[in-house]
């Protein structure tokens, strides 16, 4: 059967359409992969936040055991109180940073 210019043009357009379809499907797969990775990262950050908040509660209850008007009666109590305060500050900074990362990921 002779090939007419019209048939060649149709075949070429069909081939180009198939190539475009493949590119679009690949793009969709890449997008889905990116979204899945972001979901996993987000879940990991949320788990870290949960653990840090638990530790914060524990440290706050530890600090409540010390009188507010003194650093502690013994050297060991003063050291324990200071370490708890420092860790609490560190947790607050980390929580603030992680929340900021989450906000950026969600926008």
PDB file of C-alpha atoms in Angstrom:
ATOM      1  CA  UNK A   1       0.000   0.000   0.000  1.00  0.00           C
ATOM      2  CA  UNK A   2       1.572   3.315  -0.968  1.00  0.00           C
ATOM      3  CA  UNK A   3       2.305   5.735   1.800  1.00  0.00           C
ATOM      4  CA  UNK A   4       0.608   9.036   1.267  1.00  0.00           C
ATOM      5  CA  UNK A   5       1.910  12.264   2.798  1.00  0.00           C
ATOM      6  CA  UNK A   6      -1.306  12.449   4.787  1.00  0.00           C
ATOM      7  CA  UNK A   7      -0.680   9.013   6.399  1.00  0.00           C
ATOM      8  CA  UNK A   8       2.939   9.968   7.207  1.00  0.00           C
ATOM      9  CA  UNK A   9       1.822  13.170   8.900  1.00  0.00           C
ATOM     10  CA  UNK A  10      -0.763  11.282  10.961  1.00  0.00           C
ATOM     11  CA  UNK A  11       1.778   8.653  12.025  1.00  0.00           C
ATOM     12  CA  UNK A  12       4.262  11.350  12.994  1.00  0.00           C
ATOM     13  CA  UNK A  13       1.647  13.237  15.051  1.00  0.00           C
ATOM     14  CA  UNK A  14       0.614   9.957  16.701  1.00  0.00           C
ATOM     15  CA  UNK A  15       4.228   9.205  17.616  1.00  0.00           C
ATOM     16  CA  UNK A  16       4.724  12.720  18.994  1.00  0.00           C
ATOM     17  CA  UNK A  17       1.518  12.366  21.026  1.00  0.00           C
ATOM     18  CA  UNK A  18       2.778   9.100  22.499  1.00  0.00           C
ATOM     19  CA  UNK A  19       6.093  10.742  23.420  1.00  0.00           C
ATOM     20  CA  UNK A  20       4.285  13.628  25.086  1.00  0.00           C
ATOM     21  CA  UNK A  21       2.121  11.148  26.995  1.00  0.00           C
ATOM     22  CA  UNK A  22       5.234   9.313  28.241  1.00  0.00           C
ATOM     23  CA  UNK A  23       6.834  12.572  29.373  1.00  0.00           C
ATOM     24  CA  UNK A  24       3.660  13.602  31.199  1.00  0.00           C
ATOM     25  CA  UNK A  25       3.399  10.205  32.933  1.00  0.00           C
ATOM     26  CA  UNK A  26       7.055  10.407  33.983  1.00  0.00           C
ATOM     27  CA  UNK A  27       6.474  13.913  35.318  1.00  0.00           C
ATOM     28  CA  UNK A  28       3.483  12.671  37.292  1.00  0.00           C
ATOM     29  CA  UNK A  29       5.542   9.816  38.754  1.00  0.00           C
ATOM     30  CA  UNK A  30       8.315  12.225  39.754  1.00  0.00           C
ATOM     31  CA  UNK A  31       5.750  14.549  41.366  1.00  0.00           C
ATOM     32  CA  UNK A  32       4.226  11.640  43.296  1.00  0.00           C
ATOM     33  CA  UNK A  33       7.692  10.539  44.443  1.00  0.00           C
ATOM     34  CA  UNK A  34       8.505  14.062  45.649  1.00  0.00           C
ATOM     35  CA  UNK A  35       5.190  14.261  47.512  1.00  0.00           C
ATOM     36  CA  UNK A  36       5.804  10.887  49.173  1.00  0.00           C
ATOM     37  CA  UNK A  37       9.280  11.982  50.276  1.00  0.00           C
ATOM     38  CA  UNK A  38       7.887  15.224  51.691  1.00  0.00           C
ATOM     39  CA  UNK A  39       5.183  13.263  53.546  1.00  0.00           C
ATOM     40  CA  UNK A  40       7.826  10.977  55.078  1.00  0.00           C
ATOM     41  CA  UNK A  41      10.006  13.942  56.072  1.00  0.00           C
ATOM     42  CA  UNK A  42       6.998  15.717  57.545  1.00  0.00           C
ATOM     43  CA  UNK A  43       6.015  12.631  59.546  1.00  0.00           C
ATOM     44  CA  UNK A  44       9.587  12.328  60.844  1.00  0.00           C
ATOM     45  CA  UNK A  45       9.644  15.959  61.927  1.00  0.00           C
ATOM     46  CA  UNK A  46       6.268  15.596  63.631  1.00  0.00           C
ATOM     47  CA  UNK A  47       7.577  12.557  65.520  1.00  0.00           C
ATOM     48  CA  UNK A  48      10.634  14.544  66.623  1.00  0.00           C
ATOM     49  CA  UNK A  49       8.347  17.329  67.834  1.00  0.00           C
ATOM     50  CA  UNK A  50       6.298  14.836  69.843  1.00  0.00           C
ATOM     51  CA  UNK A  51       9.417  13.411  71.495  1.00  0.00           C
ATOM     52  CA  UNK A  52      10.817  16.862  72.231  1.00  0.00           C
ATOM     53  CA  UNK A  53       7.534  17.994  73.767  1.00  0.00           C
ATOM     54  CA  UNK A  54       7.540  14.898  75.989  1.00  0.00           C
ATOM     55  CA  UNK A  55      11.081  15.653  77.086  1.00  0.00           C
ATOM     56  CA  UNK A  56      10.104  19.295  77.697  1.00  0.00           C
ATOM     57  CA  UNK A  57       7.276  18.169  79.996  1.00  0.00           C
ATOM     58  CA  UNK A  58       9.657  15.924  81.908  1.00  0.00           C
ATOM     59  CA  UNK A  59      12.194  18.741  82.330  1.00  0.00           C
ATOM     60  CA  UNK A  60       9.529  21.217  83.408  1.00  0.00           C
ATOM     61  CA  UNK A  61       8.301  18.796  86.074  1.00  0.00           C
ATOM     62  CA  UNK A  62      11.917  18.320  87.205  1.00  0.00           C
ATOM     63  CA  UNK A  63      12.367  22.082  87.497  1.00  0.00           C
ATOM     64  CA  UNK A  64       9.164  22.414  89.526  1.00  0.00           C
ATOM     65  CA  UNK A  65      10.791  20.308  92.250  1.00  0.00           C
ATOM     66  CA  UNK A  66      13.307  23.073  92.886  1.00  0.00           C
ATOM     67  CA  UNK A  67      12.263  26.131  94.875  1.00  0.00           C
ATOM     68  CA  UNK A  68      11.857  29.119  92.572  1.00  0.00           C
ATOM     69  CA  UNK A  69      13.837  31.394  94.901  1.00  0.00           C
ATOM     70  CA  UNK A  70      16.987  29.252  95.046  1.00  0.00           C
ATOM     71  CA  UNK A  71      19.343  27.420  92.751  1.00  0.00           C
ATOM     72  CA  UNK A  72      19.288  24.324  94.969  1.00  0.00           C
ATOM     73  CA  UNK A  73      20.656  23.329  98.343  1.00  0.00           C
ATOM     74  CA  UNK A  74      23.530  21.166  97.170  1.00  0.00           C
ATOM     75  CA  UNK A  75      26.010  21.413  94.342  1.00  0.00           C
ATOM     76  CA  UNK A  76      24.412  18.385  92.693  1.00  0.00           C
ATOM     77  CA  UNK A  77      20.948  20.016  92.830  1.00  0.00           C
ATOM     78  CA  UNK A  78      22.282  23.257  91.386  1.00  0.00           C
ATOM     79  CA  UNK A  79      24.005  21.337  88.590  1.00  0.00           C
ATOM     80  CA  UNK A  80      20.864  19.301  87.884  1.00  0.00           C
ATOM     81  CA  UNK A  81      18.721  22.432  87.790  1.00  0.00           C
ATOM     82  CA  UNK A  82      21.143  24.254  85.479  1.00  0.00           C
ATOM     83  CA  UNK A  83      21.421  21.266  83.104  1.00  0.00           C
ATOM     84  CA  UNK A  84      17.626  20.976  82.963  1.00  0.00           C
ATOM     85  CA  UNK A  85      17.327  24.707  82.193  1.00  0.00           C
ATOM     86  CA  UNK A  86      19.951  24.501  79.455  1.00  0.00           C
ATOM     87  CA  UNK A  87      18.347  21.448  77.888  1.00  0.00           C
ATOM     88  CA  UNK A  88      14.954  23.160  78.019  1.00  0.00           C
ATOM     89  CA  UNK A  89      16.376  26.149  76.128  1.00  0.00           C
ATOM     90  CA  UNK A  90      17.905  23.798  73.563  1.00  0.00           C
ATOM     91  CA  UNK A  91      14.595  21.986  73.129  1.00  0.00           C
ATOM     92  CA  UNK A  92      12.756  25.280  72.659  1.00  0.00           C
ATOM     93  CA  UNK A  93      15.183  26.324  69.906  1.00  0.00           C
ATOM     94  CA  UNK A  94      14.935  22.957  68.172  1.00  0.00           C
ATOM     95  CA  UNK A  95      11.129  22.908  68.357  1.00  0.00           C
ATOM     96  CA  UNK A  96      10.982  26.437  66.928  1.00  0.00           C
ATOM     97  CA  UNK A  97      13.313  25.448  64.059  1.00  0.00           C
ATOM     98  CA  UNK A  98      11.400  22.253  63.282  1.00  0.00           C
ATOM     99  CA  UNK A  99       8.065  24.077  63.220  1.00  0.00           C
ATOM    100  CA  UNK A 100       9.550  26.591  60.824  1.00  0.00           C
ATOM    101  CA  UNK A 101      10.745  23.771  58.559  1.00  0.00           C
ATOM    102  CA  UNK A 102       7.254  22.232  58.620  1.00  0.00           C
ATOM    103  CA  UNK A 103       5.654  25.553  57.710  1.00  0.00           C
ATOM    104  CA  UNK A 104       8.035  25.924  54.752  1.00  0.00           C
ATOM    105  CA  UNK A 105       7.301  22.368  53.605  1.00  0.00           C
ATOM    106  CA  UNK A 106       3.553  22.954  53.724  1.00  0.00           C
ATOM    107  CA  UNK A 107       3.664  26.174  51.738  1.00  0.00           C
TER     108      UNK A 107
END
